[in-house]
Short mmCIF file of C-alpha atoms and ligand atoms in Angstrom, two decimals:
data_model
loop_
_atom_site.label_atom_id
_atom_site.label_comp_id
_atom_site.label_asym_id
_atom_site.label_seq_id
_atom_site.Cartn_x
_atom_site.Cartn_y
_atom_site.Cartn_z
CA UNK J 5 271.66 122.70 16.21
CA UNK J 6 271.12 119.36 18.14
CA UNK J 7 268.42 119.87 20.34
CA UNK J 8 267.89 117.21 23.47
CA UNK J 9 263.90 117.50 24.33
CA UNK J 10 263.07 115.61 27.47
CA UNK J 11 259.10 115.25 27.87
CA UNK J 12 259.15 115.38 23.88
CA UNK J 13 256.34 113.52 22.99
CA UNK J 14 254.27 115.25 25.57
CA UNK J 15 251.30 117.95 24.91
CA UNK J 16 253.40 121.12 25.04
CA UNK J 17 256.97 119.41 24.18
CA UNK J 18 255.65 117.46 20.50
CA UNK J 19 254.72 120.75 18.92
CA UNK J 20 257.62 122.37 20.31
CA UNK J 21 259.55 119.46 18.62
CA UNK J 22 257.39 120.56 15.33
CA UNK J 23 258.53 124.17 15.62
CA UNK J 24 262.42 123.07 16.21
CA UNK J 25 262.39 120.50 12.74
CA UNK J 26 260.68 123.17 11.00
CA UNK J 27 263.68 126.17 11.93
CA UNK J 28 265.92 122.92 10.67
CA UNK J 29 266.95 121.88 14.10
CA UNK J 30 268.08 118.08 14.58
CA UNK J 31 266.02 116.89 17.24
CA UNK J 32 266.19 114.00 19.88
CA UNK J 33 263.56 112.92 22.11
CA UNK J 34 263.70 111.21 25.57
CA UNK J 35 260.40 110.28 27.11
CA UNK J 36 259.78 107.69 29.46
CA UNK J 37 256.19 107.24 28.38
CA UNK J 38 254.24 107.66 31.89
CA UNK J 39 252.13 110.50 30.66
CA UNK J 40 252.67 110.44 26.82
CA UNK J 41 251.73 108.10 23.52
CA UNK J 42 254.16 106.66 21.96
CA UNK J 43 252.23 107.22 18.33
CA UNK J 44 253.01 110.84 19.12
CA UNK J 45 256.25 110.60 17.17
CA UNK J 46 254.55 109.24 14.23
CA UNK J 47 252.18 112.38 14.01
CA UNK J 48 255.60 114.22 14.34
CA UNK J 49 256.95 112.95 11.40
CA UNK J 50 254.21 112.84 9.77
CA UNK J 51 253.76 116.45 9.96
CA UNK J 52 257.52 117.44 9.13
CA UNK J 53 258.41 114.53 7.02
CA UNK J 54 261.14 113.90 9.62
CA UNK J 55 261.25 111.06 12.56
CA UNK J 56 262.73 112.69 15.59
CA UNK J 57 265.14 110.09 17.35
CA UNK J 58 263.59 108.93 20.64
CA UNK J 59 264.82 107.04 23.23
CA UNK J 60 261.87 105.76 25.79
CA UNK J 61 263.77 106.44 29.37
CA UNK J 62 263.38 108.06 32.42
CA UNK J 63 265.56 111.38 32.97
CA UNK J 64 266.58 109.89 36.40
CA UNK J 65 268.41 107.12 35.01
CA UNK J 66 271.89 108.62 34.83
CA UNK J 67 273.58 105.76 32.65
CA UNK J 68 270.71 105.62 30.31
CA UNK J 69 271.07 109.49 29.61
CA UNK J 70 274.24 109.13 29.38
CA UNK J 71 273.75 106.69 26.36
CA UNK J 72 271.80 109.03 24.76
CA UNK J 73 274.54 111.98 25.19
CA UNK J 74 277.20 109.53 23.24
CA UNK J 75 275.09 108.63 20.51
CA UNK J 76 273.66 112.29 19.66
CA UNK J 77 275.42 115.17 20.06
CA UNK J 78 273.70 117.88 22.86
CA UNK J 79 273.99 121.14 22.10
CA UNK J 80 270.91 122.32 24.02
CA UNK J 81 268.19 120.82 26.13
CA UNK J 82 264.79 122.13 26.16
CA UNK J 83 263.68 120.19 29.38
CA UNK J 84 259.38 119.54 29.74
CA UNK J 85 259.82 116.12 31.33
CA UNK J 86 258.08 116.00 34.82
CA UNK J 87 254.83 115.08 36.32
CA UNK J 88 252.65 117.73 36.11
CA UNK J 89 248.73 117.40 37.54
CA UNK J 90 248.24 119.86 40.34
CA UNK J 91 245.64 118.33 42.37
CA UNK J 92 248.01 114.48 42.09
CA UNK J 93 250.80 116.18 43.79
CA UNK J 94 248.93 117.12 46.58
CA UNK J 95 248.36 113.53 46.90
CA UNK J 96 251.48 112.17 46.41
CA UNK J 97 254.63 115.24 47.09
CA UNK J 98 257.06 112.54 47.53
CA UNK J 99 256.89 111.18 44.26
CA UNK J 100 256.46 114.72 42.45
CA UNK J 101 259.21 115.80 44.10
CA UNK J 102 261.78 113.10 43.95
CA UNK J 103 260.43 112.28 39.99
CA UNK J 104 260.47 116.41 38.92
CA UNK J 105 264.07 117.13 40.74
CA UNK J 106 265.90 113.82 40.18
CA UNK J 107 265.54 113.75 36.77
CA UNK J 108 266.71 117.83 36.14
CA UNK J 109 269.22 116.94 38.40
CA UNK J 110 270.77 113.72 36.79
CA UNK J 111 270.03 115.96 33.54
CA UNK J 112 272.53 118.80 34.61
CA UNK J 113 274.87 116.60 35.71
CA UNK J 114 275.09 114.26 32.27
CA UNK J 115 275.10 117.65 30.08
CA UNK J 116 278.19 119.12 32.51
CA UNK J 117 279.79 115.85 31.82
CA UNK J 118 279.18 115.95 27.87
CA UNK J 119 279.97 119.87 28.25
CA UNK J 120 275.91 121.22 27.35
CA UNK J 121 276.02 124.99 28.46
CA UNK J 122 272.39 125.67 27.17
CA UNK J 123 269.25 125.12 29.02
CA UNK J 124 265.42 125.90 28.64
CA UNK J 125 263.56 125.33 31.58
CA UNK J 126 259.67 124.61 31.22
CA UNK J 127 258.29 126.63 34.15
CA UNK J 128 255.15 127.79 35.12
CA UNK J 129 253.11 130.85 36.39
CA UNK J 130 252.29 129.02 39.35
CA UNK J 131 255.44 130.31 40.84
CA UNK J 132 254.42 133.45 40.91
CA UNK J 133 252.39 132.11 44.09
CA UNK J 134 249.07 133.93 45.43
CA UNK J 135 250.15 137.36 46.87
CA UNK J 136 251.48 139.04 43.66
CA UNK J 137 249.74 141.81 42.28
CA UNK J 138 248.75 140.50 38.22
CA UNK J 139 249.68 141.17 35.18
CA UNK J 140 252.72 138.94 36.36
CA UNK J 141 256.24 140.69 36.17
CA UNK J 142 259.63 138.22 35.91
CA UNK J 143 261.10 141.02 38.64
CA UNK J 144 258.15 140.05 41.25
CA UNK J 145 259.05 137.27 43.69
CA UNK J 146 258.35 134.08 42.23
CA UNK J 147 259.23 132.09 45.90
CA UNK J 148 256.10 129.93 46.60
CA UNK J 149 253.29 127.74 45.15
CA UNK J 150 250.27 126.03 46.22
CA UNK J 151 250.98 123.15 45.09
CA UNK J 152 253.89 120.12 45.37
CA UNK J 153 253.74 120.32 41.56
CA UNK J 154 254.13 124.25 41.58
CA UNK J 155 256.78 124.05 44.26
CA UNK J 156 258.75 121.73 41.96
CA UNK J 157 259.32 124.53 39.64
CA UNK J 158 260.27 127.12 42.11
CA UNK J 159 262.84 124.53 43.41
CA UNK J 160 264.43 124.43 40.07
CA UNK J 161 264.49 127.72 39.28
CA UNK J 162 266.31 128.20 42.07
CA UNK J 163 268.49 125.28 41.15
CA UNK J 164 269.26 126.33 37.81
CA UNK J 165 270.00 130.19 39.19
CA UNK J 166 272.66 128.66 41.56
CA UNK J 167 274.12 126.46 38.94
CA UNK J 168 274.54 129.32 36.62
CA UNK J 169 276.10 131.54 39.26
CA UNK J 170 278.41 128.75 39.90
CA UNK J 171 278.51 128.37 36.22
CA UNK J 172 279.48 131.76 34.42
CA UNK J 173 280.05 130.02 31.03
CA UNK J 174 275.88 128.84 31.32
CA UNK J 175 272.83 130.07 30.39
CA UNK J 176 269.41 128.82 31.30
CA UNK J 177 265.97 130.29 30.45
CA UNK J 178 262.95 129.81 32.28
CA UNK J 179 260.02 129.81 30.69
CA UNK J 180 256.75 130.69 32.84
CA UNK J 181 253.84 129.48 30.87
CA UNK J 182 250.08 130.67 31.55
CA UNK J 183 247.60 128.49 30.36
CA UNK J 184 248.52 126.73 27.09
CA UNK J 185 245.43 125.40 24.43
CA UNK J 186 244.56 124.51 21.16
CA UNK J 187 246.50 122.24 18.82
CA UNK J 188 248.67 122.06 15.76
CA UNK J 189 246.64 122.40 12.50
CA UNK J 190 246.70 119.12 11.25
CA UNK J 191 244.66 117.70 13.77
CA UNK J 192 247.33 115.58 14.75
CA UNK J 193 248.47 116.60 18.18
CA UNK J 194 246.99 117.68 20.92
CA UNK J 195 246.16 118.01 24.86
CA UNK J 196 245.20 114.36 25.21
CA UNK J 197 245.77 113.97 29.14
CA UNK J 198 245.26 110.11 30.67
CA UNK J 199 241.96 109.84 32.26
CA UNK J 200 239.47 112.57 33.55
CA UNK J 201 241.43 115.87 32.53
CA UNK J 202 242.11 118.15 35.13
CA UNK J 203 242.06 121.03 32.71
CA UNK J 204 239.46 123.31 31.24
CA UNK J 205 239.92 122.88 27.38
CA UNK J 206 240.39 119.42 27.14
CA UNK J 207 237.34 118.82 29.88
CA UNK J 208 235.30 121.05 27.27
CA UNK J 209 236.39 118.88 24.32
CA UNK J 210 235.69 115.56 26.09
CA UNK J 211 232.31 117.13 26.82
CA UNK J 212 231.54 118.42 22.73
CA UNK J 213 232.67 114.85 22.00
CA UNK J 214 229.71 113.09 24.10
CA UNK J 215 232.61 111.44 25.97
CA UNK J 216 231.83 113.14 29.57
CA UNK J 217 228.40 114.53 29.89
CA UNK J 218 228.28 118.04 30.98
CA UNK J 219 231.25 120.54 32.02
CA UNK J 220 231.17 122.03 36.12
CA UNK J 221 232.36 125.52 36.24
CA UNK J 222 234.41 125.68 39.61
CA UNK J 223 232.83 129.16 40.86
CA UNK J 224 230.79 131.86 39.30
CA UNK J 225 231.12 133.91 42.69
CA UNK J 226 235.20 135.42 42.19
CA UNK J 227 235.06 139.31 42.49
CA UNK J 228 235.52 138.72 38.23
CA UNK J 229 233.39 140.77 35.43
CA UNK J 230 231.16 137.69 35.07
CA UNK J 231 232.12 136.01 38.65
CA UNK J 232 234.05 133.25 37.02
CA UNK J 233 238.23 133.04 37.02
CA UNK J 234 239.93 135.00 34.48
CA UNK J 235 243.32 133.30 32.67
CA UNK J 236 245.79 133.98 29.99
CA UNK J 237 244.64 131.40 27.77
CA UNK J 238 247.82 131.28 24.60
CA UNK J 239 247.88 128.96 21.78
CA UNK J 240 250.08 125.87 22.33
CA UNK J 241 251.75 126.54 18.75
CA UNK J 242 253.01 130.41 20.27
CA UNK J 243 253.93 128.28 22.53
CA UNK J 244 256.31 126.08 21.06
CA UNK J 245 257.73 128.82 18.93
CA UNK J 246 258.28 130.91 21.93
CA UNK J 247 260.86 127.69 23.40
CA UNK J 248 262.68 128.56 19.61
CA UNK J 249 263.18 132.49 20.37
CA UNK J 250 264.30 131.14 23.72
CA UNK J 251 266.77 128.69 22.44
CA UNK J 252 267.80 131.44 19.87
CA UNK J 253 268.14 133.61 22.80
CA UNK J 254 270.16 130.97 24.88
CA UNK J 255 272.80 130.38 21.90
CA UNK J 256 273.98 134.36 22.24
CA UNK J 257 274.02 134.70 25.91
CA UNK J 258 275.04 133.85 29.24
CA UNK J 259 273.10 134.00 32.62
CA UNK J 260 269.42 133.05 34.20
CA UNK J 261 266.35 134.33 32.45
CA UNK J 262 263.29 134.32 33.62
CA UNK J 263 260.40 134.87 30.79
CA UNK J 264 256.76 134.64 31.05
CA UNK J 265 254.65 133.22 27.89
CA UNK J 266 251.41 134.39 27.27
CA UNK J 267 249.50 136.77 25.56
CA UNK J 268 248.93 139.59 28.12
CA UNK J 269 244.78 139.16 28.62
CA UNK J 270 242.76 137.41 30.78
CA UNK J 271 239.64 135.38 29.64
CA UNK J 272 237.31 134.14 31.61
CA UNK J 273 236.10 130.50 32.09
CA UNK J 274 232.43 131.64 30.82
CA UNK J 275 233.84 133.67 28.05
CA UNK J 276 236.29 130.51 27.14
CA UNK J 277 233.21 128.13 27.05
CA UNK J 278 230.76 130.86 24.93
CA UNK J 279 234.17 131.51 22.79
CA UNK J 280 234.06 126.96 21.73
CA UNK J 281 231.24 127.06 21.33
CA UNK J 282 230.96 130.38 18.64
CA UNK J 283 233.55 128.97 16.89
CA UNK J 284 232.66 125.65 16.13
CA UNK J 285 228.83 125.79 16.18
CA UNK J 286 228.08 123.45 18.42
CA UNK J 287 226.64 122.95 21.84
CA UNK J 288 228.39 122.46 25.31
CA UNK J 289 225.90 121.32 28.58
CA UNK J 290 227.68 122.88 31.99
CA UNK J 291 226.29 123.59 35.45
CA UNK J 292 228.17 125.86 37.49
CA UNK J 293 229.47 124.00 40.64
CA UNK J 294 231.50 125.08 43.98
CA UNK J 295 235.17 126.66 43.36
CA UNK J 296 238.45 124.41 43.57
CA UNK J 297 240.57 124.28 45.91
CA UNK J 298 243.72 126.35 45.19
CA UNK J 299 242.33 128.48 42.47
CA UNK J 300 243.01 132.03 42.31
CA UNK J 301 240.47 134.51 40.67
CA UNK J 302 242.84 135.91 37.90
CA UNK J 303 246.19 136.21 36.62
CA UNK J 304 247.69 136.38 33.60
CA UNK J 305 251.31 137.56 32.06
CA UNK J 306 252.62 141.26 31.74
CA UNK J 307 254.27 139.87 27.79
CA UNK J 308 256.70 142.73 27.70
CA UNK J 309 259.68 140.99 28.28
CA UNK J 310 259.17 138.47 25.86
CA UNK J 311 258.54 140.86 23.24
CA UNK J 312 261.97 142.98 24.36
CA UNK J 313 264.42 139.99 24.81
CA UNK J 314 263.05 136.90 22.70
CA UNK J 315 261.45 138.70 19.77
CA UNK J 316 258.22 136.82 20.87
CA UNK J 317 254.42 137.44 21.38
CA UNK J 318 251.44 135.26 21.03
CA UNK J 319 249.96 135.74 17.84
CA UNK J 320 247.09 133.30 17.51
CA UNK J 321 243.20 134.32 18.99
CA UNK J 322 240.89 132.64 21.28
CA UNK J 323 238.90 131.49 18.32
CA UNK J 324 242.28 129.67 16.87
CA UNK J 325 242.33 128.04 19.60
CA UNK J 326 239.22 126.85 20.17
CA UNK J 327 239.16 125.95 16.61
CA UNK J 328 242.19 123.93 17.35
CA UNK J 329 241.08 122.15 19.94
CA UNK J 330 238.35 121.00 18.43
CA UNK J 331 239.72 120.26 15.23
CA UNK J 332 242.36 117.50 17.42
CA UNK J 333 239.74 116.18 19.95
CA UNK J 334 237.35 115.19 16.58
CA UNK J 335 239.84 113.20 14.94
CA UNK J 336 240.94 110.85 18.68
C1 LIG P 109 241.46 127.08 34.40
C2 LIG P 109 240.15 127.63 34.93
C3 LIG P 109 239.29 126.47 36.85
C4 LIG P 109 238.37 122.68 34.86
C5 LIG P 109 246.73 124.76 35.87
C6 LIG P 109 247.94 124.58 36.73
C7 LIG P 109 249.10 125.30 36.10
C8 LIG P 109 249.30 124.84 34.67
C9 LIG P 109 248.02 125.07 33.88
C10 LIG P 109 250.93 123.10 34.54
C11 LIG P 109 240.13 127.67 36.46
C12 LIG P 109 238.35 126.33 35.65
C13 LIG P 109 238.81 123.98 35.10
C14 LIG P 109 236.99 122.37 34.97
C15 LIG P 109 236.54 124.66 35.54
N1 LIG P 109 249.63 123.47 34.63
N2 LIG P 109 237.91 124.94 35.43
N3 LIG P 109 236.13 123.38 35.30
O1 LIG P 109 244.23 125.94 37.20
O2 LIG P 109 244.69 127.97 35.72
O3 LIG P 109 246.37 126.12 35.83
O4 LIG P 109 246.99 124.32 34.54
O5 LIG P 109 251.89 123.84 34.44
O6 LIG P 109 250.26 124.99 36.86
O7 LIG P 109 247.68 125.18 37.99
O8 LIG P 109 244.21 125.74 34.65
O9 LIG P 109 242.68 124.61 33.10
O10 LIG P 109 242.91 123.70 35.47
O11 LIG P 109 241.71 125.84 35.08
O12 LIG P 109 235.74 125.55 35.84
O13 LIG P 109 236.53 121.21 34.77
O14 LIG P 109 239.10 126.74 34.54
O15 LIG P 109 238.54 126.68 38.04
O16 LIG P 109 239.45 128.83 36.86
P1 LIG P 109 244.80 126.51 35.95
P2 LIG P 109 242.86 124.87 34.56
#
């Protein structure tokens, strides 16, 4: 098929780019660049032996997409394109908000003109908002955020449920992710954010690499096992092969979807640190410091459905991944 990834050349969208050449897909990428490298294509081919076409423009810009729609053929779009750090959009909701629903917007419109029925939506677990009981269940309201990033993704779920009620002949998938780590084997891509990362993996990896000097746990006082949060911590690579089950899913079927990815367990941020640093032997310096803002003690995904309707379930350890993580923030 002719896939359309937006975000493409991002963390979570290049190795989901590797998993759709691999299953023989035709891919093209659109990426405007803001929070990407553009060298991340070259890794791509390099890996699958096949350059992905890309086109460097923002989702918003109606007659650029367009351009793209006319020179490739669209059967799906698997759409990751949006900003994306938590803590940013509390700064700055307007732009998160007119940047993360313009651009799905002026993307449903274009593939409604070109005729593209299939969607797969890259959501997250933060819609599942603080009050629900975890392990996470699709069927449990997922209505609120704490964030202007998190209530992005409620807003389009909701968008792309109306659309597809207004839409019988459409199907869209949402994809919940938990916490997403590690990196493809060859070393060659990987969670490489701009600046300080916001996240815990590649703040530990930054910190193994002598690059920042010691890691802060946020909070070792949560009513946890070992007082420190507890996440579902999956391997990007499940990941990316979970957005193929999806599209494989979308191609048979009609409707909204809702699907949480992750592996069912919750690690916590101690255990995640002592796990990098078994598995590749070395040292990691942290202090533990006050909790963040926003941060809830634990969640992580009830995997059932994903099993039952996708033919999907996280297959890589903790180790893997911290293998992986390692392996990619060596070679940078
Ligand atoms: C994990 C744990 C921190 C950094 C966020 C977004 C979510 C999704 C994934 C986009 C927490 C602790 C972290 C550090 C720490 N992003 N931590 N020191 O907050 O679960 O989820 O990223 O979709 O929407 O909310 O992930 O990696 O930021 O934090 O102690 O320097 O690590 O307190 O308990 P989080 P995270």
């Amino acid at each position: 098929m002719n896939i359309l990834v937006t975000g493409g050349a991002g963390y979570i969208g290049s190795h989901t780019v590797v998993e759709l050449q691999k299953a023989g897909h035709m891919v093209a990428i659109v990426d405007d660049l803001s929070n990407a490298k553009a060298n991340v294509i070259d890794s791509i081919q390099q890996i699958t032996g096949i350059r992905p076409a890309f086109f460097q423009i923002d989702c918003a810009d109606k007659n650029a997409l367009r351009t793209v729609f006319e020179q490739h053929p669209v059967d799906a779009v698997i759409h990751f394109a949006g900003f994306k750090a938590v803590g940013e959009s509390v700064k700055k909701p307007l732009a998160y908000y007119r940047n993360n629903l313009d651009s799905t917007l002026t993307l449903l419109e274009v593939m409604e003109e070109f005729g593209c029925k299939k969607f797969i939506f890259s959501s997250s677990a933060t819609v599942y908002g603080p009050n629900n009981p975890y392990p996470y269940k699709e069927e449990m309201p997922a209505i609120q955020s704490s964030s202007p990033y998190g209530w992005t993704k409620v807003m389009i779920e909701r968008i792309l449920t109306d659309y597809t009620t207004a839409h019988p002949d459409f199907c869209a998938v949402l994809l919940r992710y938990f916490n997403p780590i590690g990196s493809h084997e060859s070393g060659l891509l990987g969670d490489d954010p701009n600046g300080i990362p916001n996240n815990l993996m590649p703040y530990i990896t930054r910190v193994a690499a002598g690059q920042l000097e010691k890691l802060t746990i946020f909070g070792d006082d949560y009513p946890t096992p070992d007082g420190t949060c507890l996440r579902d911590y999956l391997h990007v690579v499940d990941l990316a092969v979970g957005h193929l089950k999806a599209l494989e899913y979308a191609v048979k079927h009609l409707g909204v979807e809702a699907v949480n990815l992750g592996t069912g367990q919750g690690v916590s941020v101690l255990e995640l640190v002592h796990a990098f640093k078994q598995a590749n032997g070395i040292q990691l310096p942290y202090v533990i410091g006050p909790r963040r803002d926003g941060d809830l003690p634990a969640f992580w995904a009830d995997a059932e459905k994903a099993k039952n309707l996708l033919g999907w379930e996280a297959m890589h350890s903790i180790e893997d991944m911290c293998k992986s993580a390692w392996e990619f923030a060596k070679k940078k």
